[in-house]
Coordinates of C-alpha atoms in Angstrom, one line a residue:
Chain A
M1 CA -116.6 -35.8 70.1
H2 CA -113.0 -34.7 70.2
H3 CA -113.6 -31.8 72.6
V4 CA -114.3 -34.1 75.5
V5 CA -110.8 -35.5 75.3
L6 CA -109.2 -32.1 75.2
E7 CA -111.4 -30.9 78.1
R8 CA -110.3 -33.9 80.2
W9 CA -106.6 -33.4 79.5
S10 CA -106.7 -29.7 80.2
R11 CA -108.1 -30.2 83.7
G12 CA -105.0 -32.1 84.9
A13 CA -102.9 -31.1 87.8
S14 CA -99.3 -31.2 86.6
P15 CA -96.8 -28.4 87.2
L16 CA -97.4 -27.4 83.5
H17 CA -101.1 -27.2 84.1
R18 CA -100.5 -24.8 86.9
R19 CA -98.4 -22.3 84.9
D20 CA -99.9 -19.0 84.0
P21 CA -101.5 -19.2 80.5
R22 CA -99.6 -16.1 79.4
S23 CA -96.3 -17.8 80.0
K24 CA -97.4 -20.9 78.2
F25 CA -98.7 -18.9 75.2
A26 CA -95.5 -16.8 75.0
A27 CA -93.4 -20.0 75.1
L28 CA -95.6 -21.4 72.4
L29 CA -95.0 -18.4 70.2
V30 CA -91.2 -18.6 70.7
F31 CA -91.2 -22.3 69.8
L32 CA -93.3 -21.7 66.7
V33 CA -91.1 -18.9 65.5
V34 CA -87.9 -20.8 66.2
L35 CA -89.3 -23.7 64.2
A36 CA -90.8 -21.7 61.4
T37 CA -87.5 -19.8 60.7
A38 CA -85.3 -22.9 60.8
H39 CA -84.0 -24.2 57.5
R40 CA -80.8 -26.1 58.2
A41 CA -80.6 -29.7 59.3
L42 CA -84.3 -29.8 59.5
P43 CA -84.9 -33.6 60.0
L44 CA -82.5 -33.6 62.9
L45 CA -84.0 -30.5 64.4
A46 CA -87.5 -32.0 64.0
A47 CA -86.5 -35.1 65.8
A48 CA -85.1 -33.1 68.7
F49 CA -88.2 -30.9 68.9
L50 CA -90.4 -34.0 68.8
L51 CA -88.5 -35.4 71.8
L52 CA -88.8 -32.0 73.5
L53 CA -92.5 -31.9 73.0
A54 CA -93.0 -35.6 73.9
A55 CA -91.0 -35.0 77.2
T56 CA -93.2 -31.9 77.9
L57 CA -96.4 -33.9 77.3
L58 CA -95.2 -36.8 79.5
W59 CA -94.2 -34.2 82.2
A60 CA -97.8 -32.8 82.0
R61 CA -99.2 -36.4 82.2
V62 CA -101.1 -36.0 78.9
P63 CA -101.5 -39.3 77.1
L64 CA -98.7 -39.2 74.6
A65 CA -100.1 -41.5 72.0
G66 CA -103.4 -39.7 72.0
A67 CA -101.8 -36.3 71.6
L68 CA -99.6 -37.6 68.7
R69 CA -102.6 -39.0 67.0
R70 CA -104.6 -35.8 67.5
A71 CA -101.9 -33.7 66.1
A72 CA -101.9 -36.0 63.0
L73 CA -105.3 -34.3 62.1
V74 CA -103.2 -31.9 60.1
L75 CA -101.5 -34.6 58.1
P76 CA -104.1 -35.1 55.3
F77 CA -103.7 -31.5 54.3
T78 CA -100.0 -31.2 54.8
L79 CA -99.3 -34.5 53.0
L80 CA -101.2 -33.2 50.1
A81 CA -99.2 -30.0 50.1
G82 CA -96.1 -32.0 50.5
A83 CA -97.0 -34.1 47.5
V84 CA -97.5 -30.9 45.5
C85 CA -94.1 -29.6 46.5
W86 CA -92.5 -33.0 45.7
L87 CA -94.1 -33.0 42.3
G88 CA -93.0 -29.4 41.8
G89 CA -89.5 -30.6 42.1
D90 CA -88.7 -29.4 45.7
P91 CA -88.4 -32.4 47.9
A92 CA -86.7 -30.4 50.7
R93 CA -89.6 -28.1 50.9
A94 CA -92.0 -31.0 50.9
L95 CA -90.3 -32.5 53.9
S96 CA -90.2 -29.1 55.7
V97 CA -93.9 -28.4 55.1
V98 CA -94.9 -31.8 56.6
L99 CA -92.5 -31.7 59.6
K100 CA -93.1 -28.1 60.5
S101 CA -96.9 -28.2 60.3
Y102 CA -97.0 -31.5 62.4
L103 CA -94.7 -30.2 65.0
S104 CA -96.5 -26.8 65.2
A105 CA -99.8 -28.6 65.7
L106 CA -98.3 -30.7 68.4
A107 CA -96.9 -27.7 70.1
V108 CA -100.3 -25.9 70.0
L109 CA -101.9 -29.1 71.3
T110 CA -99.4 -29.2 74.2
V111 CA -100.5 -25.8 75.3
V112 CA -104.2 -26.3 74.7
S113 CA -104.3 -29.7 76.5
T114 CA -102.7 -28.2 79.6
T115 CA -104.8 -25.0 79.8
P116 CA -108.6 -24.9 80.0
L117 CA -109.8 -22.8 77.1
P118 CA -111.5 -20.1 79.3
L119 CA -108.2 -19.6 81.1
L120 CA -106.3 -19.4 77.9
L121 CA -108.6 -16.8 76.5
R122 CA -108.5 -14.9 79.8
G123 CA -104.7 -14.9 79.5
L124 CA -104.9 -13.6 75.9
E125 CA -107.3 -10.8 77.1
L126 CA -104.8 -9.7 79.8
V127 CA -102.1 -9.5 77.1
G128 CA -104.3 -7.1 75.1
A129 CA -106.4 -9.1 72.7
P130 CA -109.9 -7.4 72.2
R131 CA -112.3 -8.6 75.0
F132 CA -115.3 -8.4 72.7
L133 CA -113.7 -10.9 70.3
L134 CA -112.6 -13.2 73.1
M135 CA -116.1 -13.2 74.7
V136 CA -117.6 -14.0 71.3
A137 CA -115.1 -16.9 71.0
Q138 CA -116.0 -18.1 74.5
F139 CA -119.7 -18.1 73.8
L140 CA -119.0 -19.9 70.5
Y141 CA -117.1 -22.6 72.3
R142 CA -119.8 -22.9 75.0
Y143 CA -122.6 -23.3 72.5
L144 CA -120.7 -25.1 69.8
F145 CA -121.6 -28.6 71.0
V146 CA -125.2 -27.5 71.9
I147 CA -126.0 -26.3 68.4
S148 CA -124.1 -29.2 66.8
E149 CA -126.2 -31.6 68.7
E150 CA -129.3 -29.8 67.4
A151 CA -128.0 -30.1 63.9
Q152 CA -127.3 -33.8 64.4
H153 CA -130.9 -34.3 65.6
M154 CA -132.2 -32.5 62.5
R155 CA -130.0 -34.6 60.3
S156 CA -131.2 -37.9 61.8
A157 CA -134.8 -36.7 61.7
A158 CA -134.5 -35.9 58.0
A159 CA -132.7 -39.2 57.3
S160 CA -135.3 -41.2 59.2
R161 CA -137.9 -39.8 56.9
G162 CA -135.8 -40.8 53.9
F163 CA -135.3 -37.2 52.8
A164 CA -131.6 -37.0 52.1
R165 CA -131.6 -38.9 48.9
R166 CA -134.6 -37.3 47.2
S167 CA -134.4 -34.9 44.3
G168 CA -135.6 -32.0 46.5
G169 CA -132.7 -32.5 48.8
F170 CA -131.0 -29.2 48.2
R171 CA -134.1 -27.1 49.1
A172 CA -134.8 -29.4 52.1
A173 CA -131.2 -28.9 53.3
A174 CA -131.6 -25.1 52.9
G175 CA -134.8 -25.2 54.9
A176 CA -133.2 -27.2 57.6
L177 CA -130.3 -24.8 57.8
A178 CA -132.8 -21.8 58.0
V179 CA -134.6 -23.5 60.8
L180 CA -131.3 -24.1 62.6
F181 CA -130.5 -20.5 62.1
A182 CA -133.8 -19.3 63.5
R183 CA -133.4 -21.7 66.5
S184 CA -129.9 -20.5 67.2
Y185 CA -131.1 -16.9 67.0
A186 CA -133.9 -17.6 69.4
R187 CA -131.6 -19.4 71.7
A188 CA -129.2 -16.5 71.8
A189 CA -132.1 -14.2 72.8
E190 CA -133.0 -16.6 75.6
I191 CA -129.4 -16.7 76.8
H192 CA -129.3 -13.0 76.8
R193 CA -132.5 -12.7 78.8
A194 CA -131.2 -15.3 81.3
M195 CA -128.0 -13.3 81.6
L196 CA -129.8 -10.1 82.3
A197 CA -132.0 -11.8 84.9
R198 CA -128.8 -12.7 86.7
A199 CA -127.4 -9.2 86.4
F200 CA -124.7 -9.8 83.9
P201 CA -122.3 -6.8 84.1
G202 CA -120.9 -7.1 80.6
R203 CA -117.9 -9.2 81.4
F204 CA -117.1 -12.6 82.8
H205 CA -115.9 -12.8 86.4
T206 CA -113.3 -15.5 87.0
L207 CA -112.7 -17.2 90.3
G208 CA -109.3 -16.2 91.4
A209 CA -107.2 -13.6 89.5
L210 CA -104.4 -14.8 87.3
R211 CA -101.1 -14.0 88.8
F212 CA -97.8 -14.1 87.0
R213 CA -95.5 -15.7 89.6
A214 CA -91.7 -16.2 89.7
A215 CA -92.3 -19.9 88.8
D216 CA -94.1 -18.7 85.6
A217 CA -91.2 -16.4 84.7
A218 CA -88.8 -19.2 85.3
F219 CA -90.8 -21.6 83.2
L220 CA -91.1 -19.0 80.4
A221 CA -87.3 -18.4 80.4
L222 CA -86.6 -22.1 80.3
A223 CA -89.3 -22.9 77.7
A224 CA -88.2 -20.0 75.5
L225 CA -84.5 -20.9 75.7
A226 CA -84.8 -24.6 75.2
P227 CA -85.9 -24.6 71.5
A228 CA -83.5 -21.7 70.7
L229 CA -80.5 -23.5 72.2
I230 CA -81.4 -26.8 70.6
R231 CA -81.6 -25.2 67.2
A232 CA -78.3 -23.3 67.7
A233 CA -76.6 -26.5 68.8
I234 CA -77.9 -28.6 65.9
E235 CA -77.1 -26.0 63.4
R236 CA -73.6 -25.8 64.7
L237 CA -73.2 -29.5 64.6
A238 CA -74.7 -30.0 61.1
Chain B
M1 CA -108.7 -23.1 52.7
H2 CA -107.0 -23.0 56.1
I3 CA -103.3 -22.4 55.9
Y4 CA -101.2 -24.4 58.4
D5 CA -98.0 -23.4 60.1
G6 CA -95.0 -24.3 58.0
F7 CA -96.6 -23.5 54.6
L8 CA -95.8 -19.9 54.4
S9 CA -92.4 -18.2 54.3
T10 CA -91.4 -16.1 57.2
P11 CA -91.8 -12.6 55.6
V12 CA -95.3 -13.6 54.4
W13 CA -96.7 -14.8 57.7
A14 CA -95.0 -12.1 59.7
A15 CA -96.2 -9.3 57.5
M16 CA -99.7 -10.6 57.4
D17 CA -99.8 -11.2 61.2
V18 CA -98.8 -7.6 61.8
A19 CA -101.3 -6.4 59.2
A20 CA -104.1 -8.5 60.8
V21 CA -103.8 -6.7 64.1
P22 CA -105.1 -3.3 63.1
A23 CA -107.6 -4.8 60.7
V24 CA -109.1 -7.1 63.3
G25 CA -109.1 -4.3 65.9
Y26 CA -111.0 -2.0 63.5
M27 CA -113.5 -4.7 62.7
V28 CA -114.1 -5.5 66.4
R29 CA -114.5 -1.8 67.3
R30 CA -117.0 -1.3 64.5
A31 CA -119.0 -4.4 65.5
Q32 CA -118.9 -3.2 69.1
R33 CA -120.5 0.0 68.0
E34 CA -123.3 -1.7 66.2
F35 CA -123.8 -4.6 68.7
D36 CA -123.3 -3.5 72.2
E37 CA -121.9 -6.0 74.7
S38 CA -125.4 -7.3 75.4
R39 CA -125.5 -8.9 72.0
I40 CA -122.3 -10.9 72.5
P41 CA -124.3 -14.1 73.0
L42 CA -125.9 -13.7 69.6
L43 CA -122.6 -13.5 67.8
G44 CA -121.2 -16.4 69.7
V45 CA -124.2 -18.6 69.1
M46 CA -124.2 -17.7 65.4
G47 CA -120.6 -18.8 65.3
A48 CA -121.6 -22.1 66.8
F49 CA -124.4 -22.2 64.1
V50 CA -121.8 -21.9 61.3
F51 CA -119.8 -24.7 62.9
A52 CA -122.9 -26.9 63.2
A53 CA -124.1 -26.0 59.7
Q54 CA -121.2 -28.1 58.3
M55 CA -123.1 -31.2 59.4
I56 CA -126.0 -30.5 57.1
N57 CA -125.0 -31.7 53.7
F58 CA -126.3 -30.2 50.5
P59 CA -126.6 -32.9 47.9
V60 CA -125.1 -31.9 44.5
G61 CA -125.5 -34.3 41.6
I62 CA -124.7 -38.0 42.2
G63 CA -122.9 -38.9 45.4
T64 CA -121.2 -35.5 46.1
S65 CA -122.3 -32.9 48.6
G66 CA -121.2 -29.6 49.9
H67 CA -121.8 -27.5 53.0
L68 CA -122.2 -23.9 54.0
V69 CA -119.0 -21.9 54.7
G70 CA -121.1 -19.0 56.0
G71 CA -119.2 -15.7 55.5
A72 CA -121.7 -14.2 53.1
L73 CA -124.8 -15.5 54.9
L74 CA -123.6 -13.9 58.2
A75 CA -122.8 -10.7 56.4
C76 CA -126.3 -10.5 55.0
T77 CA -127.9 -11.2 58.4
L78 CA -125.7 -9.7 61.0
G79 CA -123.9 -7.1 59.0
P80 CA -120.3 -7.2 57.7
A81 CA -118.5 -6.1 60.8
A82 CA -120.3 -8.5 63.1
A83 CA -119.8 -11.3 60.5
G84 CA -116.1 -10.6 60.5
V85 CA -115.9 -10.8 64.2
V86 CA -117.8 -14.1 64.2
L87 CA -115.5 -15.5 61.6
C88 CA -112.4 -14.3 63.5
A89 CA -113.7 -16.2 66.6
I90 CA -114.4 -19.3 64.5
I91 CA -110.9 -19.3 63.0
A92 CA -109.3 -18.8 66.3
I93 CA -111.3 -21.7 67.9
Q94 CA -110.5 -23.8 64.9
A95 CA -106.7 -23.1 65.2
L96 CA -106.7 -23.7 69.0
V97 CA -109.1 -26.5 69.6
F98 CA -109.4 -28.4 66.3
Q99 CA -105.8 -28.1 64.9
D100 CA -107.4 -26.6 61.8
G101 CA -105.1 -23.8 60.6
G102 CA -101.9 -22.6 62.2
I103 CA -101.2 -20.1 65.0
L104 CA -98.5 -18.2 63.1
A105 CA -100.7 -18.5 60.1
L106 CA -103.6 -17.0 62.0
G107 CA -103.0 -13.5 60.5
P108 CA -103.1 -14.8 56.9
N109 CA -106.2 -16.9 57.7
L110 CA -108.0 -14.1 59.4
I111 CA -107.2 -11.7 56.5
N112 CA -108.2 -14.2 53.8
M113 CA -111.5 -15.4 55.3
A114 CA -112.7 -13.2 58.1
I115 CA -111.8 -9.8 56.7
L116 CA -111.4 -9.7 52.9
G117 CA -113.6 -12.8 52.4
V118 CA -116.5 -11.3 54.3
L119 CA -116.1 -7.9 52.7
A120 CA -116.0 -9.4 49.2
G121 CA -119.1 -11.5 50.1
Y122 CA -121.0 -8.4 51.3
L123 CA -120.0 -6.1 48.5
P124 CA -122.6 -7.3 45.9
Y125 CA -125.4 -7.3 48.4
Y126 CA -124.4 -3.9 49.5
L127 CA -124.3 -2.5 46.0
W128 CA -127.4 -4.3 44.6
G129 CA -129.3 -5.5 47.6
R130 CA -132.1 -3.0 47.1
T131 CA -132.4 -3.5 43.4
P132 CA -134.2 -6.2 41.3
W133 CA -130.9 -7.9 41.1
R134 CA -131.0 -8.8 44.8
K135 CA -131.1 -12.6 44.3
A136 CA -128.1 -12.5 41.9
A137 CA -126.3 -10.2 44.3
I138 CA -126.7 -12.8 47.2
F139 CA -125.6 -15.6 45.0
L140 CA -122.6 -13.6 43.8
G141 CA -121.7 -12.6 47.3
G142 CA -121.6 -16.2 48.5
A143 CA -119.5 -17.2 45.5
L144 CA -117.1 -14.2 45.9
S145 CA -116.5 -14.8 49.6
V146 CA -115.2 -18.3 48.9
M147 CA -113.4 -17.4 45.7
V148 CA -111.6 -14.4 47.2
S149 CA -110.4 -16.2 50.3
A150 CA -109.3 -19.2 48.2
I151 CA -107.4 -17.2 45.7
L152 CA -105.7 -15.1 48.4
A153 CA -104.6 -18.3 50.2
L154 CA -103.3 -19.7 46.9
A155 CA -101.5 -16.5 46.1
E156 CA -99.9 -16.4 49.5
L157 CA -98.6 -19.9 49.0
L158 CA -97.2 -19.0 45.6
V159 CA -95.5 -15.9 47.0
S160 CA -94.0 -18.1 49.7
G161 CA -92.4 -20.1 47.0
V162 CA -94.4 -23.3 47.1
P163 CA -93.6 -24.8 43.8
M164 CA -96.9 -25.4 42.0
S165 CA -97.0 -26.3 38.4
R166 CA -99.5 -24.7 36.1
S167 CA -101.7 -27.7 36.1
V168 CA -101.8 -27.9 39.9
V169 CA -102.8 -24.2 40.0
G170 CA -105.4 -24.8 37.3
V171 CA -107.0 -27.8 39.0
S172 CA -107.2 -26.0 42.4
L173 CA -108.7 -22.9 40.7
A174 CA -111.3 -25.1 39.1
L175 CA -112.1 -26.8 42.4
F176 CA -112.3 -23.4 44.1
L177 CA -114.7 -22.2 41.4
V178 CA -117.0 -25.2 41.9
S179 CA -117.1 -24.7 45.7
A180 CA -117.6 -21.0 45.2
L181 CA -120.6 -21.5 43.0
L182 CA -121.9 -24.1 45.5
E183 CA -121.6 -21.6 48.3
G184 CA -123.4 -19.0 46.3
A185 CA -126.3 -21.4 45.7
I186 CA -126.4 -22.5 49.3
T187 CA -126.3 -18.9 50.6
L188 CA -129.2 -17.9 48.3
A189 CA -131.3 -20.9 49.1
V190 CA -130.8 -20.4 52.9
V191 CA -131.6 -16.7 52.6
Q192 CA -134.8 -17.4 50.8
A193 CA -135.8 -20.1 53.3
L194 CA -135.0 -17.6 56.1
E195 CA -137.2 -15.0 54.6
A196 CA -140.0 -17.5 54.3
I197 CA -139.7 -18.1 58.0
Q198 CA -139.3 -14.6 59.2
P199 CA -138.4 -11.7 56.9
G200 CA -136.7 -9.7 59.7
F201 CA -133.6 -12.0 59.7
V202 CA -132.1 -10.7 56.5
R203 CA -130.9 -7.1 56.8
R204 CA -131.5 -4.5 54.2
P205 CA -128.2 -2.8 53.2
A206 CA -128.0 0.7 54.7
A207 CA -129.6 3.3 52.5
G208 CA -126.9 5.9 52.9
R209 CA -124.1 4.3 51.0
S210 CA -120.7 5.1 52.3
F211 CA -118.2 5.3 49.6
A212 CA -115.4 4.0 51.8
R213 CA -117.1 0.7 52.5
G214 CA -117.7 0.1 48.9
A215 CA -114.1 1.0 48.2
L216 CA -112.8 -1.4 50.7
G217 CA -114.9 -4.2 49.3
L218 CA -113.6 -3.3 45.9
A219 CA -110.1 -3.3 47.2
A220 CA -110.7 -6.9 48.5
V221 CA -111.9 -8.0 45.1
V222 CA -109.0 -6.2 43.3
L223 CA -106.5 -7.8 45.7
A224 CA -108.1 -11.2 44.8
A225 CA -107.8 -10.4 41.1
V226 CA -104.1 -9.6 41.6
G227 CA -103.8 -12.9 43.4
F228 CA -105.6 -14.6 40.5
L229 CA -103.1 -13.0 38.1
F230 CA -100.3 -14.4 40.2
A231 CA -101.9 -17.8 40.3
S232 CA -102.8 -18.1 36.7
T233 CA -99.4 -17.3 35.4
A234 CA -97.2 -18.3 38.2
P235 CA -94.4 -18.5 38.6
D236 CA -93.5 -16.9 35.3
G237 CA -96.1 -14.2 35.9
I238 CA -94.2 -12.8 38.8
E239 CA -91.1 -12.8 36.8
S240 CA -92.6 -11.0 33.8
L241 CA -94.3 -8.5 36.2
G242 CA -90.9 -7.7 37.5
H243 CA -89.5 -7.2 34.0
T244 CA -92.3 -5.2 32.6
T245 CA -92.4 -2.8 35.5
G246 CA -88.6 -2.5 35.5
M247 CA -88.5 -3.6 39.1
D248 CA -86.4 -6.7 39.0
H249 CA -86.0 -6.7 42.7
V250 CA -89.8 -7.3 42.9
R251 CA -89.2 -10.7 41.4
R252 CA -86.4 -11.5 43.8
L253 CA -88.6 -10.3 46.7
F254 CA -91.4 -12.7 45.8
T255 CA -89.5 -15.7 44.7
T256 CA -86.5 -15.7 47.0
P257 CA -86.0 -19.4 47.4
L258 CA -85.1 -21.2 50.6
A259 CA -81.4 -20.5 50.0
G260 CA -82.1 -16.8 50.8
Y261 CA -82.7 -17.6 54.4
Q262 CA -79.2 -18.7 55.1
L263 CA -78.2 -15.1 54.4
A264 CA -81.1 -13.7 56.3
L265 CA -79.0 -12.1 58.9
S266 CA -76.3 -10.9 56.6
G267 CA -78.3 -7.9 55.6
E268 CA -79.7 -7.4 52.2
P269 CA -82.3 -10.1 51.6
W270 CA -83.5 -9.6 55.1
L271 CA -84.0 -5.9 54.4
R272 CA -85.8 -6.7 51.2
K273 CA -88.2 -9.1 52.9
T274 CA -88.9 -6.6 55.6
A275 CA -89.6 -4.0 52.9
A276 CA -92.1 -6.5 51.4
G277 CA -93.8 -6.9 54.7
L278 CA -93.9 -3.2 55.3
A279 CA -95.5 -2.7 51.9
G280 CA -98.2 -5.2 52.8
I281 CA -98.8 -3.5 56.1
A282 CA -98.9 -0.1 54.4
I283 CA -101.6 -1.4 52.0
V284 CA -103.8 -2.6 54.8
Y285 CA -103.3 0.6 56.8
G286 CA -104.2 2.6 53.8
A287 CA -107.4 0.6 53.4
C288 CA -108.2 1.1 57.1
L289 CA -107.5 4.8 56.9
L290 CA -109.8 5.0 53.9
I291 CA -112.7 3.4 55.7
G292 CA -112.1 5.4 58.8
R293 CA -112.3 8.6 56.8
G294 CA -115.5 7.4 55.1
V295 CA -117.1 6.5 58.5
A296 CA -116.2 9.9 59.9
R297 CA -117.7 11.6 57.0
R298 CA -120.9 9.7 57.3
G299 CA -121.0 10.4 61.0
R300 CA -120.8 14.1 60.3
A301 CA -123.4 14.1 57.6

């Protein structure tokens, strides 16, 4: 599955991987806002931003082609939206929708592929996002692939019995989903008991506290200034 | 139904991001009260279940199939606040890990699907879950949850100035309606199958009805209806709304085309857009205040 790739990328050891997740997330937000509010000379700006992101990805030693391909996951939807805009008589907006959504996805990918998700969520928690929600998200991510595999097993079991194509397929699928629900519920109870047995204190402990160092501040300043300056320069030129 | 970065205009995503913060905060606090921290694994695993449920196809007719979206099912089994939190977590993971939905568009997505979608999905069950109409209520809840979030997303795109012709809007509304009916049928079928396995899974709606929760659900439906109005008559509808209410600036507010942004810093359009954003926030705050008061009243009683 896709996640394996992202997990492997995010465990790298480049200078970008070592930056504090808070600084990376803040830089990401600045980039996204600069991009979202830009309206002049968009194709030129998009090309410059693409180069910027590509350079960042190369610096982080993330496979560039793979990242570009993964960010293209948004394209089916955005191309459709672009087509709607085009047919609606607004080709400029069609272009902007496609360019902006692709670049935004690539920027998010740059951050996520250089930061392990638990660390990223921990950073968000330190910034003030509700811990309850982030812990739910963390458990979700942890068990996503476990439960998905269970669903896959059920699906192949049903298919091997020739069930999918029969007329009672709808009720059979509902039954399968109910069983999956019950199993997930039971699994959650087991997880909880196991956690209690290990004296879970109600929060995750991380090895090593996150520290916002001078290098992180410098990175943030640079990463926040770069897109803003590029945009200002291009808008002046254009 | 996910909205990506780059689709919405700046005032729309900014206002909805700001509005999402207190709404999500309220939902989380409420879920935390019902489910103490020891139940966090349950919510996480149920989120994983919703992800995995997309793999099980429900055959519909010849060659087509649909899958569960899950908002209404979670609301019937875990309660609306917990369902909202689970959906928030799902949407956040989708945006971060699966490039499904934008980061700046996180606020709109959360409001459409995790907050108003879940509330609209829970409303029929909450109102009629103890009456003989229970089955119909579950079906309606599933359908409403999808319809409300889809219409809200469509309305946000229209308000952002995405040019959609009447036929495009009509076709997408028809598609939404089909998937909404499918979601209703799937939700009902799964709830019935769950009850056959173990009746305790599906919650009975609380006996003491709080007015505020119902009101909030209604507000969600009304908001969607307004969105529907926009959608079905757009873009002329917005214009005529402006004329009939004598507020021509409303029209400019909602349909300011791209050209407006070049003047963004020169004062007036910017102010108008900010006002639009603030109005949106005020609506959500009002809704939150309303529930808060209802909860307090119930606590006292």
